[in-house]
JSON list of C-alpha atoms in Angstrom, two decimals:
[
{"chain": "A", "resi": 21, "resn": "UNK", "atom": "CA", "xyz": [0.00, 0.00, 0.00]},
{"chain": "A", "resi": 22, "resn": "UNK", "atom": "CA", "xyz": [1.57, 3.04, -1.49]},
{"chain": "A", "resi": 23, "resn": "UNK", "atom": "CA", "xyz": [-0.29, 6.66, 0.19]},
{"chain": "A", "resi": 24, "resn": "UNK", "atom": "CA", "xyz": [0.14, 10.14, -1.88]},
{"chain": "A", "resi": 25, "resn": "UNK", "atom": "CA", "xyz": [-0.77, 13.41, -0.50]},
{"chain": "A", "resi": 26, "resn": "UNK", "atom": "CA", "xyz": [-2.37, 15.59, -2.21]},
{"chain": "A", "resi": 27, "resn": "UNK", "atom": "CA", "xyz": [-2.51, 19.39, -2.45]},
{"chain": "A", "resi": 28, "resn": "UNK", "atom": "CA", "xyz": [-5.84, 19.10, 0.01]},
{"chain": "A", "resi": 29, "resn": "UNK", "atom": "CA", "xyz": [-5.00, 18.49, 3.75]},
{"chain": "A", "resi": 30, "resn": "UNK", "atom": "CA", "xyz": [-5.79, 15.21, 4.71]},
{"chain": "A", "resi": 31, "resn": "UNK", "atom": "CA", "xyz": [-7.26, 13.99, 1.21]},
{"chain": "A", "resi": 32, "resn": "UNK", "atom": "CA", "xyz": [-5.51, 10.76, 0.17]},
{"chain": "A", "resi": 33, "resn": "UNK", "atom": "CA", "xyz": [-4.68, 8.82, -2.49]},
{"chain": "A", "resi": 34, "resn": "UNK", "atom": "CA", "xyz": [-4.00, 5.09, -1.94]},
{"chain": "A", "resi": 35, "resn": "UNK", "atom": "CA", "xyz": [-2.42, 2.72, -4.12]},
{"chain": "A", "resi": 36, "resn": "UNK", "atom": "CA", "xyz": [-3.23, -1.06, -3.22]},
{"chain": "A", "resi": 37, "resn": "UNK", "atom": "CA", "xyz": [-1.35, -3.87, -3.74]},
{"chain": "A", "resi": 38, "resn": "UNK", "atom": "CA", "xyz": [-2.79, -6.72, -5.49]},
{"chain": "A", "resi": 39, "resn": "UNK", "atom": "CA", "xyz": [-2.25, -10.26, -5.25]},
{"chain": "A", "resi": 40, "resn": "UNK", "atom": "CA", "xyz": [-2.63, -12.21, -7.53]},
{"chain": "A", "resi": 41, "resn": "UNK", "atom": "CA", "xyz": [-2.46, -16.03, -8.48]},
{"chain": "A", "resi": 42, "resn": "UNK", "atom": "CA", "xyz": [-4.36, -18.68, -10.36]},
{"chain": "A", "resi": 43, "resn": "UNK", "atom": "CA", "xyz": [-7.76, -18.36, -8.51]},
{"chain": "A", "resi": 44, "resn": "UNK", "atom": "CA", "xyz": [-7.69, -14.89, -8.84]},
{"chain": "A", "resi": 45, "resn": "UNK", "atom": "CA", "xyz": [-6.76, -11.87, -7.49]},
{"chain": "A", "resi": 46, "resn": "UNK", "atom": "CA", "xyz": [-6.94, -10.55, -3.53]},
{"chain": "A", "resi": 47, "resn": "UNK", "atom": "CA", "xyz": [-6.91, -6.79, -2.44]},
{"chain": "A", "resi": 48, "resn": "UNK", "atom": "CA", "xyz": [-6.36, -5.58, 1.26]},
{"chain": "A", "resi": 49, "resn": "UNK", "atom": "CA", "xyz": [-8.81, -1.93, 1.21]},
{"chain": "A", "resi": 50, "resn": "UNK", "atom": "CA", "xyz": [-8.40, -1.03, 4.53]},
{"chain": "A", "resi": 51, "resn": "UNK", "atom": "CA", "xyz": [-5.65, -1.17, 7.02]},
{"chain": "A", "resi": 52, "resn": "UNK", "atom": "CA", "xyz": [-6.10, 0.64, 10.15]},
{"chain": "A", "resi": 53, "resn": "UNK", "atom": "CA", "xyz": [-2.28, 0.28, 10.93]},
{"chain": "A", "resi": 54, "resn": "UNK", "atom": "CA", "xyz": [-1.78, 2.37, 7.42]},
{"chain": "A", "resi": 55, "resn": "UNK", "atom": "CA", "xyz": [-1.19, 5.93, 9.49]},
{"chain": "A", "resi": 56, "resn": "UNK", "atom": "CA", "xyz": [-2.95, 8.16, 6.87]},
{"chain": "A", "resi": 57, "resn": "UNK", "atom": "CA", "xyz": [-5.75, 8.79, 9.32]},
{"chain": "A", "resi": 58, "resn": "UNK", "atom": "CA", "xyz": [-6.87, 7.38, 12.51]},
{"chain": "A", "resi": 59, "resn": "UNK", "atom": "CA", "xyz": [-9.83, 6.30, 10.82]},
{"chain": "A", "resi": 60, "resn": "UNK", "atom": "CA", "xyz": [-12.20, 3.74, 12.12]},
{"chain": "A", "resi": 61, "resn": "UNK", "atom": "CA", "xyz": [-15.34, 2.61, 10.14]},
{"chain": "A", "resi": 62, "resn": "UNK", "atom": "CA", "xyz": [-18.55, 3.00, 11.68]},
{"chain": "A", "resi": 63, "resn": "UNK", "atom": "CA", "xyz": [-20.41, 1.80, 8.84]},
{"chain": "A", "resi": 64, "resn": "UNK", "atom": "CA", "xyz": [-20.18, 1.02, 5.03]},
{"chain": "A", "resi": 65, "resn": "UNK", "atom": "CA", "xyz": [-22.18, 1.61, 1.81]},
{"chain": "A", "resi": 66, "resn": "UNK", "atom": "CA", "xyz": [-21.75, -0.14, -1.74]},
{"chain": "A", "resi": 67, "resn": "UNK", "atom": "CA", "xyz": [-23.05, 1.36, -4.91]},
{"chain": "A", "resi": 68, "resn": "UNK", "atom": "CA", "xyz": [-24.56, -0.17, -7.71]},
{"chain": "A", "resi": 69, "resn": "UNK", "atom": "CA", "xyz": [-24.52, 2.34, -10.47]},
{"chain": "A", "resi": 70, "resn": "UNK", "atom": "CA", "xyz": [-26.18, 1.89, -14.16]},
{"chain": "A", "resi": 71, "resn": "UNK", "atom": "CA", "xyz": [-23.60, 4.00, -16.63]},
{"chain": "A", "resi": 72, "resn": "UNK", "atom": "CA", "xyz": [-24.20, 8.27, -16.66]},
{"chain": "A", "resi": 73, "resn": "UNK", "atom": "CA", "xyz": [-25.13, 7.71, -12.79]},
{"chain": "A", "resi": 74, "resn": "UNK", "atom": "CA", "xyz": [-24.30, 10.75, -10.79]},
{"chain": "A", "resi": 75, "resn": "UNK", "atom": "CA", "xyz": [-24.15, 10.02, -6.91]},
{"chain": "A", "resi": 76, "resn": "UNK", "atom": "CA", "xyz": [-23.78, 13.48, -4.79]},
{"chain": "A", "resi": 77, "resn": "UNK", "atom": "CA", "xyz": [-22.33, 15.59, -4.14]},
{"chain": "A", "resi": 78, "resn": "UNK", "atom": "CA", "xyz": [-23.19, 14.74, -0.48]},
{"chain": "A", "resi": 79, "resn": "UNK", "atom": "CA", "xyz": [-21.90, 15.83, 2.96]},
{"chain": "A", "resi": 80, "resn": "UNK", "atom": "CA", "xyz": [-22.80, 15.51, 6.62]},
{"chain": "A", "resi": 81, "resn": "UNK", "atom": "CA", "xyz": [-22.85, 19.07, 8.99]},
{"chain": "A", "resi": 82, "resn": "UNK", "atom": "CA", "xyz": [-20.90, 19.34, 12.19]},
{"chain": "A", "resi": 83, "resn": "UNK", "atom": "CA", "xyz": [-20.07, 16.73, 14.51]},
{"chain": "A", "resi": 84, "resn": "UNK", "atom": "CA", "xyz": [-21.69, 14.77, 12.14]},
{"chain": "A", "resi": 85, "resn": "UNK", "atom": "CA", "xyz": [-18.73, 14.81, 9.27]},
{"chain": "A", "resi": 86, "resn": "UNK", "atom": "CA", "xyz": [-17.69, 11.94, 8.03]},
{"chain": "A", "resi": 87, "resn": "UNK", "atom": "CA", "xyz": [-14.03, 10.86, 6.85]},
{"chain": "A", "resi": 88, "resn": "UNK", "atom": "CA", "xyz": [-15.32, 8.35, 3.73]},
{"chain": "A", "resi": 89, "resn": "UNK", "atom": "CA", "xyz": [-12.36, 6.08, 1.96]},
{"chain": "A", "resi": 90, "resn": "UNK", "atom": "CA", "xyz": [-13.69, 5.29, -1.27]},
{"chain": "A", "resi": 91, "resn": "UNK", "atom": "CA", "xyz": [-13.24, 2.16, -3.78]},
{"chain": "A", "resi": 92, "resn": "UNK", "atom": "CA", "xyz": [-14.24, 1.30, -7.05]},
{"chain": "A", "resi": 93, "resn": "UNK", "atom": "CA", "xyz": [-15.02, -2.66, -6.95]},
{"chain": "A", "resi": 94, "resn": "UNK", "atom": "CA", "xyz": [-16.05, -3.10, -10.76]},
{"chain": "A", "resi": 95, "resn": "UNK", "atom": "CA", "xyz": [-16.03, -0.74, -13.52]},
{"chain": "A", "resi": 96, "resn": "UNK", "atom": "CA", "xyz": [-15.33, 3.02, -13.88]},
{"chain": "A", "resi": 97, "resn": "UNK", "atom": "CA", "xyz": [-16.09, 6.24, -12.38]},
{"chain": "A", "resi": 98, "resn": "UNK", "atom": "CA", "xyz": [-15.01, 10.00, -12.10]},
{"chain": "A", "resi": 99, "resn": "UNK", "atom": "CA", "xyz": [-14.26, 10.47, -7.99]},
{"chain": "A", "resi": 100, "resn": "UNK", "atom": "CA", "xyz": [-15.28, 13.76, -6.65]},
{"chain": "A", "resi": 101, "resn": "UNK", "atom": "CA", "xyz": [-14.69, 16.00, -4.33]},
{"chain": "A", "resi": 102, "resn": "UNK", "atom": "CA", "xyz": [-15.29, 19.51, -3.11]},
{"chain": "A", "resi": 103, "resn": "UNK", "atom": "CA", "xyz": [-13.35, 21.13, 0.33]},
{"chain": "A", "resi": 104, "resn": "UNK", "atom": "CA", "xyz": [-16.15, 23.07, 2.34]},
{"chain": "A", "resi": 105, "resn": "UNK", "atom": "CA", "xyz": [-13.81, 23.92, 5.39]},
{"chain": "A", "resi": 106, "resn": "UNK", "atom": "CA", "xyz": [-14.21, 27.76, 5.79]},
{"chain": "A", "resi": 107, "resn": "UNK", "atom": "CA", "xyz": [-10.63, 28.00, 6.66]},
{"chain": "A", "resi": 108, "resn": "UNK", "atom": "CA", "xyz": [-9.00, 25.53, 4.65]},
{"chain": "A", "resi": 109, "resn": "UNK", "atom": "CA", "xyz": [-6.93, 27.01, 1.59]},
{"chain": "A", "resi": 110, "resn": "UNK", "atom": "CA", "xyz": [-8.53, 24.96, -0.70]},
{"chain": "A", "resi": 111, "resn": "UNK", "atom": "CA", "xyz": [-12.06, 25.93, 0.19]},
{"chain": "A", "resi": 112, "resn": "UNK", "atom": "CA", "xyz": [-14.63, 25.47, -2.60]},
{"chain": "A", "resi": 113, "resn": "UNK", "atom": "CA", "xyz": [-11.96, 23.95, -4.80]},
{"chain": "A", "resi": 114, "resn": "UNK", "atom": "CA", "xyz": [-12.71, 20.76, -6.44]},
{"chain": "A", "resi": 115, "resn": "UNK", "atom": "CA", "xyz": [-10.60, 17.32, -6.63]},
{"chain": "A", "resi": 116, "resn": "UNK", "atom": "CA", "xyz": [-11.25, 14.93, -9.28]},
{"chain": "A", "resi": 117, "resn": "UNK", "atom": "CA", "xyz": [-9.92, 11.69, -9.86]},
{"chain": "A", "resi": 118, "resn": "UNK", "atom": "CA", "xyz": [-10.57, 8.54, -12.24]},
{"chain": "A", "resi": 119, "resn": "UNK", "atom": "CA", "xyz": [-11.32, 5.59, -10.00]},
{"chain": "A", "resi": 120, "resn": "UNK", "atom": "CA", "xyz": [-11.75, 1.73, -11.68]},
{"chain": "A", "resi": 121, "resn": "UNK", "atom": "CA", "xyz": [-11.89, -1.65, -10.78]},
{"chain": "A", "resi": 122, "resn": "UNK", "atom": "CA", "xyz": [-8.30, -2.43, -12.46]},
{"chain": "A", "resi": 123, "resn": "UNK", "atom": "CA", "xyz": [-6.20, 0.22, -10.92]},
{"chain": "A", "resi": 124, "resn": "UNK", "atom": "CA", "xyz": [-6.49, -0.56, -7.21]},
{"chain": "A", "resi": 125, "resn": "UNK", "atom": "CA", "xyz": [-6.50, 3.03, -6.22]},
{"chain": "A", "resi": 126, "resn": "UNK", "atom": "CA", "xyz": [-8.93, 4.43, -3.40]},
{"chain": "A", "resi": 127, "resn": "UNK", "atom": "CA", "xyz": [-9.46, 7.64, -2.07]},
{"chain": "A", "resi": 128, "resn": "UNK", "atom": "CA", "xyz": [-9.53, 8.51, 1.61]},
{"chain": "A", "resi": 129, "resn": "UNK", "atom": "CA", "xyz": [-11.42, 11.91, 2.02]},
{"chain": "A", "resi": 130, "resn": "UNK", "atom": "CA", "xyz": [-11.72, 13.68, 5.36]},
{"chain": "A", "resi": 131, "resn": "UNK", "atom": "CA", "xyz": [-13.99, 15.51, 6.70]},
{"chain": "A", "resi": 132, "resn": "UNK", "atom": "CA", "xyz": [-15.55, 18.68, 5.72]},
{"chain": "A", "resi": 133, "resn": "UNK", "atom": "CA", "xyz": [-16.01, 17.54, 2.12]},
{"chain": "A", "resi": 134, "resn": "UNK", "atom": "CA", "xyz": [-18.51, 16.83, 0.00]},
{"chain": "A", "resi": 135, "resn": "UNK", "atom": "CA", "xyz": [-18.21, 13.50, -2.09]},
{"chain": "A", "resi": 136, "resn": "UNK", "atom": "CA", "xyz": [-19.75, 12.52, -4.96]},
{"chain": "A", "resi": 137, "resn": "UNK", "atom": "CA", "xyz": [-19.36, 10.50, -8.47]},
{"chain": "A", "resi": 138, "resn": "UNK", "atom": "CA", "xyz": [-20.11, 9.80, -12.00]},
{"chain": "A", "resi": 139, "resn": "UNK", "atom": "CA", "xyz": [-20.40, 6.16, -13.00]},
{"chain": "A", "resi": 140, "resn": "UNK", "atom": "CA", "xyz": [-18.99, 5.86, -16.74]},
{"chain": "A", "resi": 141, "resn": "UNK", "atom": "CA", "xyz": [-19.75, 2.05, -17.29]},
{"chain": "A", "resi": 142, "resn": "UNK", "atom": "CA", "xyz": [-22.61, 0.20, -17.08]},
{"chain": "A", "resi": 143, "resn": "UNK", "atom": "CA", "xyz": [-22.47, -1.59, -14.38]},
{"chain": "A", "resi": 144, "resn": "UNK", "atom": "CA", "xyz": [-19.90, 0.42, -11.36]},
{"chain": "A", "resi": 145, "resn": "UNK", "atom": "CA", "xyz": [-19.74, -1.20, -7.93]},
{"chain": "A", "resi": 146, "resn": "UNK", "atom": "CA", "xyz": [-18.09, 1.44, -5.49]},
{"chain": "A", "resi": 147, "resn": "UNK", "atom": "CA", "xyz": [-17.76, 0.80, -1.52]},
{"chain": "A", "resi": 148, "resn": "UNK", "atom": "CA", "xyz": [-17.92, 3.89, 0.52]},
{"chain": "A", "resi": 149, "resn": "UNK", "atom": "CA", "xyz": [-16.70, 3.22, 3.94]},
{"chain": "A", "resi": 150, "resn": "UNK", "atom": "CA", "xyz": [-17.75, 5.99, 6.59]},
{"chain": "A", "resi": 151, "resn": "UNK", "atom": "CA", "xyz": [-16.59, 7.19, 9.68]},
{"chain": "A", "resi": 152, "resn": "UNK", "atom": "CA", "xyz": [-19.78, 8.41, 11.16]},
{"chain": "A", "resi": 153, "resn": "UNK", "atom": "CA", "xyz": [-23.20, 6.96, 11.02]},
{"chain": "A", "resi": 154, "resn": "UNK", "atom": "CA", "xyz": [-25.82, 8.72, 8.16]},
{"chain": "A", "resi": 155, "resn": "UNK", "atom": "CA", "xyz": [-28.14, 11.57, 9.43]},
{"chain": "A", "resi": 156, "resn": "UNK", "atom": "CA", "xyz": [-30.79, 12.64, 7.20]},
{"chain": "A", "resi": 157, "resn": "UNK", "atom": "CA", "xyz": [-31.22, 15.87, 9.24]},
{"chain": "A", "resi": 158, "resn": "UNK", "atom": "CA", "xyz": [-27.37, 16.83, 9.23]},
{"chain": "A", "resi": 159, "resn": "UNK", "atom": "CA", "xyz": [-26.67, 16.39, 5.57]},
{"chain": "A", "resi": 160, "resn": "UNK", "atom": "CA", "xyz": [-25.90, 19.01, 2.69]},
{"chain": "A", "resi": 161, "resn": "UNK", "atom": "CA", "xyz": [-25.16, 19.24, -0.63]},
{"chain": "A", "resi": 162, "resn": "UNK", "atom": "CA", "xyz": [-23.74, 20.87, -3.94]},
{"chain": "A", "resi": 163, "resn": "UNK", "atom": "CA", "xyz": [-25.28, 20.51, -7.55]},
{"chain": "A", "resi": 164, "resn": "UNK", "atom": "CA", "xyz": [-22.98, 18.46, -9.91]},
{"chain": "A", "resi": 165, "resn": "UNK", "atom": "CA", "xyz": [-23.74, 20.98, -12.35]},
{"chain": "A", "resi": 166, "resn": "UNK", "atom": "CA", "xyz": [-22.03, 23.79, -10.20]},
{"chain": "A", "resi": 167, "resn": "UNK", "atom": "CA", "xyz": [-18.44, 22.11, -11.21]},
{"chain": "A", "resi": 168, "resn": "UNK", "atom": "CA", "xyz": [-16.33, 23.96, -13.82]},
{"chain": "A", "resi": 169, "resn": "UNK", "atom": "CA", "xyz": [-15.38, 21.06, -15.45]},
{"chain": "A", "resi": 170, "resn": "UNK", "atom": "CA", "xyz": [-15.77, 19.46, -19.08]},
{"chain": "A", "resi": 171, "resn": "UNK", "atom": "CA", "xyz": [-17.83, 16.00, -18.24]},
{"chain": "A", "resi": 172, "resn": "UNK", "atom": "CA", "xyz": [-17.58, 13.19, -20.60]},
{"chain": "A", "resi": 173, "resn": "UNK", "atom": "CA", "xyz": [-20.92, 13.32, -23.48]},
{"chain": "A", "resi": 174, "resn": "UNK", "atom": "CA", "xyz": [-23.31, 10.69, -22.08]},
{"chain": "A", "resi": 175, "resn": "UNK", "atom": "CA", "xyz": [-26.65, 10.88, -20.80]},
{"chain": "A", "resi": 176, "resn": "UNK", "atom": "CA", "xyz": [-26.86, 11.56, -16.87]},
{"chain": "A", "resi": 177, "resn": "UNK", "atom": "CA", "xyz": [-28.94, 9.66, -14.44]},
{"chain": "A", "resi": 178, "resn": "UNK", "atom": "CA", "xyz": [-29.95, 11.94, -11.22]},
{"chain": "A", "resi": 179, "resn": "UNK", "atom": "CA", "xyz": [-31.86, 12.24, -8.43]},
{"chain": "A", "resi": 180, "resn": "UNK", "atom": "CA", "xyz": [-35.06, 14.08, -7.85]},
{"chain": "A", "resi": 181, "resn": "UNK", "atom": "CA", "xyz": [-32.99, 15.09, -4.52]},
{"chain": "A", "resi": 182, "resn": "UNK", "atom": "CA", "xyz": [-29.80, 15.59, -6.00]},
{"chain": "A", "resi": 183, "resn": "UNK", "atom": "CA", "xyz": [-31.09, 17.96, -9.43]},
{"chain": "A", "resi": 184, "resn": "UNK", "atom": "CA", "xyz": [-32.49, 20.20, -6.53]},
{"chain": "A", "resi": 185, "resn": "UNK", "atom": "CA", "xyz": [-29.39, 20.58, -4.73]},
{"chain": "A", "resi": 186, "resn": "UNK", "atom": "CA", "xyz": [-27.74, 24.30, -4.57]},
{"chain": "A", "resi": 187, "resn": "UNK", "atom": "CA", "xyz": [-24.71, 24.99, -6.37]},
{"chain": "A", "resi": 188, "resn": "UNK", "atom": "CA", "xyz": [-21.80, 25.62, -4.75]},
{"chain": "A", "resi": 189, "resn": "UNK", "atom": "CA", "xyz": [-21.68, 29.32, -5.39]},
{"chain": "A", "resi": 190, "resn": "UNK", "atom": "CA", "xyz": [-25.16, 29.38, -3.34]},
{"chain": "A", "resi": 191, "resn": "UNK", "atom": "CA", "xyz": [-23.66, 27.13, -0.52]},
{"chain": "A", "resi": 192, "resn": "UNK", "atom": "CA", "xyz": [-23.96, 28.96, 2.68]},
{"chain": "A", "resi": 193, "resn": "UNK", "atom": "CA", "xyz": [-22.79, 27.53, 6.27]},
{"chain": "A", "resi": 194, "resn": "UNK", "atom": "CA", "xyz": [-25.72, 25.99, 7.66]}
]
């Protein structure tokens, strides 16, 4: 396990060794002796995403942030996130990277984030493990559409929830 900093305090990128023989292949995607982060999982999602899926850009308020280290388990996606620490120097700034089920690369994202991604295959399996338990009445979020970057031409799949979300130039501390 290889672990790259990145110009965001605290935002990770891990490389994972995999090993491989004739039944397969084996991955290790979490390591809590792997000092990046004292990070302990309180719980875990896995995604199931048809291909133009956008998931997010979601976020929890408070004491209620959540450290997330993401992984893609089959197919391809485009990994987002945005810093929304007031202080931070990278506030409002947006990170960005490729994540697929060949690579063995996962993304450890702290808190005061949000996270979100775009599925670009048909059929992309990500595990999101979390730090802090979901609360419906502590989370935020930022409209996909309010990133200033050139998305790949296919169709997008979204929410009802997450069309309605504000952009980030409208994001105000709650």
């Amino acid at each position: 396990m290889k672990i790259y900093s990145t110009k965001f305090k605290g935002l990770k990128i891990i490389k994972i060794k995999k090993f491989n023989d004739l039944r397969g292949s084996v991955i290790k995607v979490f390591n809590q002796n792997k000092k990046y982060s004292k990070f302990n999982c309180f719980e875990s999602y896995i995604s199931f995403s048809k291909k133009g899926a956008i998931r997010g850009l979601h976020g929890q308020l408070g004491s209620h942030s959540q450290e997330k280290l993401i992984y893609c388990l089959e197919g391809k996606a485009i990994d987002f996130a945005i810093d929304m620490r007031i202080k931070s120097k990278t506030y409002g700034m947006i990170f960005k990277k490729n994540i697929n089920s060949k690579n063995s690369t996962a993304i450890f994202i702290p808190k005061g984030f949000v996270h979100g991604l775009l599925a670009l295959e048909k059929e992309t399996i990500v595990v999101n493990f979390c730090s802090k338990p979901y609360n419906a009445k502590k989370e935020f979020g930022v409209n996909f559409k309010s990133l200033k970057i050139k998305f790949p031409k296919i169709k997008f799949l979204i929410s009802r929830k997450d069309k309605n979300l504000p952009y980030l130039n409208q994001f105000k501390k709650k």
